């Protein structure tokens, strides 16, 4: 008798499976009918590039998927695009739900079909089961971003992503802009990863100077409107943290609300904003005293995911690079989870020089920058120099201030609102935003 050695066909299924449901099992079951199923499990980074970072990280999701009986093997899919994994495996089939024919995945699908053609592979599409209440599951998951879940997201994003892009938010509306702004560019989604709760922006909304006139309690209760309406992690500008005796309550308040990080700056006494030209009345804290504040903050924090970030003002106060580097070392050793090197130079040279030296040190921690004055520098330059978190610290409040001013003047000038109508958001648009 003739033995026919038939090689089993290879079937590729791309999945992210944060919440596993019967729809996934159905796809895998059907796929296994075509041959050996290789799951391309989307990495945390690939998922975070177009939606919230998954609740379960890659390693945990992998354990789940590789133990499903229909699955032969799990490999990472590092991009939204299937192409590089398909080229690698050259599967005979790709199996997917038919729900990707429309919407954001349409282009991904087209590329899969094109790639499979090269070796006559086929796309098998399974009818999408409308009775799986996925949207409501995801809604609970996303909107019900409980404090623990939200707080832990920043650290997870830091390990999953090349860099973290942060934009200032000062109320629910501006936070929704951070949450929802998304552009599609060269096969990738560009989004913001987190929000900056800025002392400057919070002060501006209240018409008060940025000198701690708006106290922490007021600012933290103001956060509740952001917490109720969004899911992205929050980094809180805690000025100099206040007096050492007050730090423990501040940390407790922030972490129990689900804030992921607080940044404290090494200035003391009467506070003025770092971007004021005249810093004559500003004094820097001693290394010893400030390191102690970092130690207190770390010691009282309940959770392992709450980050204390130390902000160095040496370059703002013309104390020089050596002083800045020296402080960075002490602050890291005191337990800071990251270092923000601030600058009010028009050029990024000094922060880049700092980053180049600091990144080489054995005690180095992730680096943060606030490119307000050196706004010509592109993100890619900062990332290449070693920065991990980039904070756009005040741009939404400045944008809305200017837009309101122009609108008010237009009404004064034209004695009606018609001229301004085409420049501002349509009433229908703002209504749907809060539906
Ligand atoms: C803020 O946004 O309040 C900051 C950054 O602290 S800066 O305004 O540059 O001091
Ligand atoms: Mg501030």
Coordinates of C-alpha atoms and ligand atoms in Angstrom, one line a residue, residues 196 198-201 210 237 239 265 271 273-275 311 342 370 372 393-394, ligand 1:
X196 CA -0.6 65.7 32.5
X198 CA -0.5 70.7 35.3
X199 CA -0.3 73.2 38.1
X200 CA -0.1 76.0 35.5
X201 CA -3.2 74.9 33.6
X210 CA 0.8 79.3 39.5
X237 CA 2.2 68.0 38.8
X239 CA 4.9 71.3 42.5
X265 CA 10.3 69.6 41.8
X271 CA 6.9 78.9 44.2
X273 CA 6.4 78.8 37.4
X274 CA 9.7 77.5 35.9
X275 CA 9.1 79.3 32.6
X311 CA 12.1 67.0 38.7
X342 CA 13.5 70.7 33.1
X370 CA 8.8 69.0 28.9
X372 CA 7.7 73.8 26.0
X393 CA 2.5 70.6 29.4
X394 CA 0.1 73.5 28.7
Ligands
LIG1 C1 3.2 72.9 34.7 O1 2.7 72.6 33.6 O2 2.6 73.5 35.6 C2 4.6 72.7 34.9 C3 5.6 72.7 33.8 O3 5.0 72.6 36.1 S1 6.2 74.3 33.7 O4 5.1 75.2 33.4 O5 7.1 74.3 32.6 O6 6.9 74.7 34.9

